[in-house]
Amino acid sequence: MRLPAAFLALFIFFIAPMFSGPTHAAVPLSNELCTYSTAINGTIDDILRVSDKFDCSDQKYAVSGPRVWVKIPFKDAAIQDGAVEVQSDSSGLSSMALYAVLDDGSVRSAEFSESEVIHSWRPKGYFGLVVPGSEDPQIRQNIQHVYVAMNNPKVSSSILLLQLASKEASNKLVLPLSVMFAILCGMALMPLFYNIFFYGALRHSFLLWHSLMITASVIYTFSSSGLIFIAFPDTTLTTKFLLNYWTLAIAIAASGFFLVRYIEPGKIAKWLESTILLTAVFPVFVTALALRFDGGYNLEGRHYYHAAFLPYFFVVIYSMFHAWRRGSQAIWYQIIAWTPILCFTLDRILRGMDVYVGIPAMDYGLYFVLVAETIILAFGVAHRIMQLRLAHEDTLLKQAELTLLAETDGLTSIGNRRAFENAFKVNRGNQSYDHLAILDIDLFKRVNDLYGHEVGDDVLRIVGQELQKTRHFAARIGGEEFALLLAKDGRENRKEPPATELTRICESLIRAVHRHVPVIKDPVTFSAGIAAITEQSSLRSTMSVADRRLYTAKNNGRNQVISFDLPQIPRGTRDAA
């Protein structure tokens, strides 16, 4: 509830005052203005002689310049006392001139350089030029018409959005609206730092695309609102014009890549992903190719620019429905965030194509929903990150389970040969073990032959359980054969030979088998060979030494532990054991 409340508070504090009081601060004139085009050196005298030839039809915005003249009625009664300004979209304008024609036929004139147009900026990217003579109440009440001369306008909105406004009322709005736009830019920037932090940790590409969307949206708001003239007073109107158009195109392109990367895998069909990306980048190409920045009096490029967004508009609507039907949870954040955006976008597209004039105040709503979209999608990004994190943890858990199964002996539940080999590799780094032992159950084949394989398996399980209780790493490496990595004895004043400790382990194994498998009447004994682990020794060479000493223990009568080489006494072979 805090987010809607914050936006409502901003609206009440900053926007509502614009429409309060008995007289509005601005009077739109799109339905009453008329246009005419001349050469760049056309004068007001030439215009007054052909004033009846001005175009007041629906085609009045199709001007052919390079100097465009706009004739507007002066609405004295609709505007509060004081100086009156002519205001409109300043994008792409250069020098201008205003002419006030009085009821006696006299003309008051004022010419403005591009620098003066820039420094007359009003919030929402408008200029505000004072109508000559309107400061004087006596002259103001006699003004009949105002002629606006624009040199090479680049967008028809400079004509379409012309309005008369009170200078005093407009001045009062500069500070609160500038603060409002600054707050909106700041609110939109917060998720950017959030994205940068999480991308550094998680490396998900949708975070980058969302960051590009945020950056482009903030630059658009910063430029189109007029804040750019506060931070960078020397910015040209053409630069502002280019920023407005390019940042929107880039934001739309980034949103397409974000949509494809953000939604869960499989929730958008492959063909639809390609369609989303193609329609998202299409406005970028149109911006680069169709807008004619030279010869700005030819304004068809603006129509092409806005029309280029229509394919993506319909593709996004279908994509949200498509992903919802496929069970996407992440798409709900985009439905919530993008539905208002789509409504305002359609209005902006239709107005940009001059389908209808619309309500200029709707632009304020667009700024608000752009920021709301950024913040809502930040929550969506957090939700998606949590989904990915849970999926990652689940994958790691499954990998750990698979690794455990791959390195566990199924019968004894201790490590197998693979686990033993990995443990030996790890020991090269931490050197926790200093000896390797191979332990074999004596005459185990006789146990299987006399008591059956089930009893033999019970013996193996008991041996595995007992070895697992020791402080050493134990593994079953085949049949009745076990291998141990003997841990270093870190106890002070106790340098017990490894053979002594292994002998005690073998004795405990004998007692455990006798206790848990009473069906076997004769003691089940064990033989073992031990080899030292040096820094240079490999697993193969160390096991070879231990195995040789195990042979020696078998040949010397079994039930013993050998930790050094003895002369070979040919008393049989290990296979006979």
mmCIF file of C-alpha atoms in Angstrom, residues 15-225:
data_model
loop_
_atom_site.group_PDB
_atom_site.id
_atom_site.type_symbol
_atom_site.label_atom_id
_atom_site.label_comp_id
_atom_site.label_asym_id
_atom_site.label_seq_id
_atom_site.Cartn_x
_atom_site.Cartn_y
_atom_site.Cartn_z
ATOM 1 C CA ILE A 15 -0.180 17.983 -10.194
ATOM 2 C CA ALA A 16 -3.507 18.995 -8.651
ATOM 3 C CA PRO A 17 -2.455 22.659 -8.196
ATOM 4 C CA MET A 18 -2.103 22.966 -11.972
ATOM 5 C CA PHE A 19 -5.860 22.571 -12.351
ATOM 6 C CA SER A 20 -7.033 24.379 -9.243
ATOM 7 C CA GLY A 21 -8.532 27.880 -9.063
ATOM 8 C CA PRO A 22 -11.111 29.653 -11.196
ATOM 9 C CA THR A 23 -8.805 29.951 -14.197
ATOM 10 C CA HIS A 24 -6.480 27.271 -15.526
ATOM 11 C CA ALA A 25 -2.824 28.181 -15.962
ATOM 12 C CA ALA A 26 -2.861 27.136 -19.654
ATOM 13 C CA VAL A 27 -5.340 27.284 -22.557
ATOM 14 C CA PRO A 28 -4.746 24.637 -25.286
ATOM 15 C CA LEU A 29 -5.217 25.920 -28.832
ATOM 16 C CA SER A 30 -4.857 22.860 -31.062
ATOM 17 C CA ASN A 31 -8.466 23.091 -32.304
ATOM 18 C CA GLU A 32 -8.271 26.816 -33.094
ATOM 19 C CA LEU A 33 -4.806 27.354 -34.555
ATOM 20 C CA CYS A 34 -4.043 27.654 -38.277
ATOM 21 C CA THR A 35 -0.739 27.202 -40.123
ATOM 22 C CA TYR A 36 1.103 28.579 -43.119
ATOM 23 C CA SER A 37 4.581 27.937 -44.553
ATOM 24 C CA THR A 38 7.037 30.370 -46.131
ATOM 25 C CA ALA A 39 10.690 30.621 -47.032
ATOM 26 C CA ILE A 40 13.109 31.186 -44.181
ATOM 27 C CA ASN A 41 13.079 34.928 -44.813
ATOM 28 C CA GLY A 42 9.288 35.282 -44.655
ATOM 29 C CA THR A 43 8.161 38.366 -42.712
ATOM 30 C CA ILE A 44 5.126 39.315 -40.685
ATOM 31 C CA ASP A 45 4.132 41.836 -43.370
ATOM 32 C CA ASP A 46 4.019 39.017 -45.936
ATOM 33 C CA ILE A 47 1.933 36.940 -43.558
ATOM 34 C CA LEU A 48 -0.603 39.656 -42.816
ATOM 35 C CA ARG A 49 -1.213 40.069 -46.534
ATOM 36 C CA VAL A 50 -2.074 36.353 -46.886
ATOM 37 C CA SER A 51 -3.684 35.784 -43.484
ATOM 38 C CA ASP A 52 -6.802 34.417 -45.161
ATOM 39 C CA LYS A 53 -4.759 31.623 -46.749
ATOM 40 C CA PHE A 54 -3.821 29.964 -43.451
ATOM 41 C CA ASP A 55 -4.772 26.271 -43.263
ATOM 42 C CA CYS A 56 -7.242 25.573 -40.457
ATOM 43 C CA SER A 57 -8.269 22.110 -41.693
ATOM 44 C CA ASP A 58 -7.271 18.703 -40.393
ATOM 45 C CA GLN A 59 -4.211 18.926 -42.682
ATOM 46 C CA LYS A 60 -2.815 21.990 -40.956
ATOM 47 C CA TYR A 61 0.056 20.027 -39.387
ATOM 48 C CA ALA A 62 1.339 18.875 -42.799
ATOM 49 C CA VAL A 63 3.505 21.980 -43.204
ATOM 50 C CA SER A 64 6.194 22.340 -45.853
ATOM 51 C CA GLY A 65 8.416 25.060 -44.243
ATOM 52 C CA PRO A 66 11.186 25.824 -43.738
ATOM 53 C CA ARG A 67 9.559 28.667 -41.783
ATOM 54 C CA VAL A 68 6.249 27.648 -40.227
ATOM 55 C CA TRP A 69 3.767 30.287 -39.115
ATOM 56 C CA VAL A 70 1.044 29.506 -36.624
ATOM 57 C CA LYS A 71 -1.889 31.858 -36.129
ATOM 58 C CA ILE A 72 -3.635 31.580 -32.786
ATOM 59 C CA PRO A 73 -6.475 33.600 -31.232
ATOM 60 C CA PHE A 74 -5.561 35.509 -28.114
ATOM 61 C CA LYS A 75 -7.763 34.281 -25.225
ATOM 62 C CA ASP A 76 -7.488 37.224 -22.890
ATOM 63 C CA ALA A 77 -10.516 36.391 -20.745
ATOM 64 C CA ALA A 78 -9.423 32.776 -20.169
ATOM 65 C CA ILE A 79 -6.082 33.682 -18.611
ATOM 66 C CA GLN A 80 -5.419 35.415 -15.305
ATOM 67 C CA ASP A 81 -4.001 38.914 -15.232
ATOM 68 C CA GLY A 82 -0.367 39.544 -16.040
ATOM 69 C CA ALA A 83 2.024 38.600 -18.804
ATOM 70 C CA VAL A 84 0.918 35.801 -21.140
ATOM 71 C CA GLU A 85 3.255 33.193 -22.596
ATOM 72 C CA VAL A 86 3.087 31.073 -25.727
ATOM 73 C CA GLN A 87 4.142 27.563 -24.662
ATOM 74 C CA SER A 88 4.721 24.289 -26.484
ATOM 75 C CA ASP A 89 7.085 21.361 -26.968
ATOM 76 C CA SER A 90 10.604 22.732 -27.433
ATOM 77 C CA SER A 91 12.081 19.562 -28.966
ATOM 78 C CA GLY A 92 14.215 20.281 -32.001
ATOM 79 C CA LEU A 93 13.362 23.984 -32.267
ATOM 80 C CA SER A 94 15.834 26.728 -33.066
ATOM 81 C CA SER A 95 15.161 30.472 -33.338
ATOM 82 C CA MET A 96 11.586 31.775 -33.093
ATOM 83 C CA ALA A 97 9.571 34.998 -33.291
ATOM 84 C CA LEU A 98 6.265 36.135 -31.785
ATOM 85 C CA TYR A 99 3.975 38.828 -33.220
ATOM 86 C CA ALA A 100 0.961 40.251 -31.396
ATOM 87 C CA VAL A 101 -1.605 41.852 -33.728
ATOM 88 C CA LEU A 102 -3.801 44.404 -31.985
ATOM 89 C CA ASP A 103 -7.361 45.390 -32.876
ATOM 90 C CA ASP A 104 -6.122 48.602 -34.523
ATOM 91 C CA GLY A 105 -3.864 46.606 -36.887
ATOM 92 C CA SER A 106 -0.612 47.484 -35.150
ATOM 93 C CA VAL A 107 1.919 44.727 -34.457
ATOM 94 C CA ARG A 108 4.119 44.111 -31.430
ATOM 95 C CA SER A 109 7.038 41.778 -32.178
ATOM 96 C CA ALA A 110 9.776 39.861 -30.340
ATOM 97 C CA GLU A 111 12.480 37.619 -31.794
ATOM 98 C CA PHE A 112 14.204 34.872 -29.819
ATOM 99 C CA SER A 113 17.467 33.058 -30.499
ATOM 100 C CA GLU A 114 17.771 29.330 -29.850
ATOM 101 C CA SER A 115 19.605 30.117 -26.606
ATOM 102 C CA GLU A 116 16.730 32.308 -25.459
ATOM 103 C CA VAL A 117 14.215 29.580 -26.332
ATOM 104 C CA ILE A 118 16.267 27.113 -24.286
ATOM 105 C CA HIS A 119 16.447 29.391 -21.251
ATOM 106 C CA SER A 120 12.711 30.018 -21.368
ATOM 107 C CA TRP A 121 12.080 26.349 -20.581
ATOM 108 C CA ARG A 122 9.068 25.167 -18.665
ATOM 109 C CA PRO A 123 8.560 21.766 -16.983
ATOM 110 C CA LYS A 124 7.637 18.842 -19.232
ATOM 111 C CA GLY A 125 10.023 20.091 -21.900
ATOM 112 C CA TYR A 126 8.051 23.165 -22.973
ATOM 113 C CA PHE A 127 9.316 26.629 -23.853
ATOM 114 C CA GLY A 128 7.544 29.734 -22.523
ATOM 115 C CA LEU A 129 7.906 32.959 -24.545
ATOM 116 C CA VAL A 130 6.098 36.116 -23.481
ATOM 117 C CA VAL A 131 3.584 37.529 -25.979
ATOM 118 C CA PRO A 132 4.856 41.031 -26.856
ATOM 119 C CA GLY A 133 2.827 43.690 -25.057
ATOM 120 C CA SER A 134 0.923 41.292 -22.787
ATOM 121 C CA GLU A 135 2.717 42.669 -19.718
ATOM 122 C CA ASP A 136 0.773 45.920 -20.208
ATOM 123 C CA PRO A 137 -2.913 45.482 -19.250
ATOM 124 C CA GLN A 138 -4.007 48.161 -21.736
ATOM 125 C CA ILE A 139 -2.204 46.539 -24.656
ATOM 126 C CA ARG A 140 -3.116 43.008 -23.599
ATOM 127 C CA GLN A 141 -6.869 43.628 -23.804
ATOM 128 C CA ASN A 142 -6.477 44.855 -27.409
ATOM 129 C CA ILE A 143 -4.499 41.856 -28.729
ATOM 130 C CA GLN A 144 -6.563 39.924 -31.284
ATOM 131 C CA HIS A 145 -4.178 37.299 -32.675
ATOM 132 C CA VAL A 146 -0.690 35.996 -32.042
ATOM 133 C CA TYR A 147 1.528 34.767 -34.871
ATOM 134 C CA VAL A 148 4.261 32.282 -33.979
ATOM 135 C CA ALA A 149 7.145 31.894 -36.434
ATOM 136 C CA MET A 150 9.174 28.650 -36.075
ATOM 137 C CA ASN A 151 12.304 27.998 -38.071
ATOM 138 C CA ASN A 152 12.653 24.362 -39.179
ATOM 139 C CA PRO A 153 10.517 22.631 -36.534
ATOM 140 C CA LYS A 154 11.419 18.949 -36.275
ATOM 141 C CA VAL A 155 8.298 17.591 -34.603
ATOM 142 C CA SER A 156 4.681 18.514 -35.202
ATOM 143 C CA SER A 157 4.049 18.473 -31.444
ATOM 144 C CA SER A 158 5.726 21.902 -31.336
ATOM 145 C CA ILE A 159 2.661 23.109 -33.261
ATOM 146 C CA LEU A 160 0.086 20.662 -31.940
ATOM 147 C CA LEU A 161 0.724 21.471 -28.263
ATOM 148 C CA LEU A 162 0.731 25.264 -28.565
ATOM 149 C CA GLN A 163 -1.038 26.928 -25.686
ATOM 150 C CA LEU A 164 -1.393 30.304 -23.991
ATOM 151 C CA ALA A 165 -0.527 30.417 -20.312
ATOM 152 C CA SER A 166 -0.090 32.863 -17.480
ATOM 153 C CA LYS A 167 3.575 33.596 -16.896
ATOM 154 C CA GLU A 168 2.997 34.105 -13.172
ATOM 155 C CA ALA A 169 1.123 30.806 -12.790
ATOM 156 C CA SER A 170 3.745 28.985 -14.879
ATOM 157 C CA ASN A 171 6.564 30.405 -12.754
ATOM 158 C CA LYS A 172 4.878 29.073 -9.626
ATOM 159 C CA LEU A 173 4.822 25.582 -11.150
ATOM 160 C CA VAL A 174 8.504 25.475 -12.126
ATOM 161 C CA LEU A 175 9.851 24.586 -8.691
ATOM 162 C CA PRO A 176 7.233 22.009 -7.576
ATOM 163 C CA LEU A 177 7.205 20.273 -10.969
ATOM 164 C CA SER A 178 10.996 20.238 -11.156
ATOM 165 C CA VAL A 179 11.123 18.730 -7.670
ATOM 166 C CA MET A 180 8.476 16.190 -8.682
ATOM 167 C CA PHE A 181 10.425 15.093 -11.769
ATOM 168 C CA ALA A 182 13.634 14.927 -9.741
ATOM 169 C CA ILE A 183 11.896 12.702 -7.162
ATOM 170 C CA LEU A 184 10.536 10.466 -9.914
ATOM 171 C CA CYS A 185 14.000 10.126 -11.459
ATOM 172 C CA GLY A 186 15.471 9.307 -8.052
ATOM 173 C CA MET A 187 12.809 6.685 -7.336
ATOM 174 C CA ALA A 188 13.405 5.084 -10.726
ATOM 175 C CA LEU A 189 17.171 4.981 -10.179
ATOM 176 C CA MET A 190 17.015 3.021 -6.903
ATOM 177 C CA PRO A 191 16.350 -0.371 -8.564
ATOM 178 C CA LEU A 192 19.339 0.284 -10.858
ATOM 179 C CA PHE A 193 21.793 -0.021 -7.965
ATOM 180 C CA TYR A 194 19.878 -3.059 -6.752
ATOM 181 C CA ASN A 195 20.318 -4.676 -10.186
ATOM 182 C CA ILE A 196 24.036 -3.863 -10.356
ATOM 183 C CA PHE A 197 24.603 -5.475 -6.956
ATOM 184 C CA PHE A 198 22.728 -8.657 -7.826
ATOM 185 C CA TYR A 199 24.256 -8.944 -11.293
ATOM 186 C CA GLY A 200 27.712 -8.874 -9.723
ATOM 187 C CA ALA A 201 26.703 -11.844 -7.584
ATOM 188 C CA LEU A 202 24.368 -13.826 -9.861
ATOM 189 C CA ARG A 203 25.227 -12.862 -13.484
ATOM 190 C CA HIS A 204 21.674 -13.163 -14.804
ATOM 191 C CA SER A 205 21.362 -11.272 -18.109
ATOM 192 C CA PHE A 206 17.811 -10.014 -17.450
ATOM 193 C CA LEU A 207 19.293 -7.803 -14.723
ATOM 194 C CA LEU A 208 21.374 -6.006 -17.362
ATOM 195 C CA TRP A 209 18.386 -5.526 -19.676
ATOM 196 C CA HIS A 210 16.279 -4.220 -16.796
ATOM 197 C CA SER A 211 19.111 -1.831 -15.907
ATOM 198 C CA LEU A 212 19.189 -0.567 -19.499
ATOM 199 C CA MET A 213 15.403 -0.060 -19.377
ATOM 200 C CA ILE A 214 15.751 1.949 -16.168
ATOM 201 C CA THR A 215 18.613 4.034 -17.530
ATOM 202 C CA ALA A 216 16.776 4.858 -20.750
ATOM 203 C CA SER A 217 13.539 5.684 -18.892
ATOM 204 C CA VAL A 218 15.329 7.972 -16.439
ATOM 205 C CA ILE A 219 17.188 9.774 -19.239
ATOM 206 C CA TYR A 220 13.890 10.196 -21.115
ATOM 207 C CA THR A 221 12.198 11.648 -18.011
ATOM 208 C CA PHE A 222 15.235 13.806 -17.261
ATOM 209 C CA SER A 223 15.316 15.175 -20.820
ATOM 210 C CA SER A 224 11.655 15.467 -21.771
ATOM 211 C CA SER A 225 10.678 17.051 -18.432
#
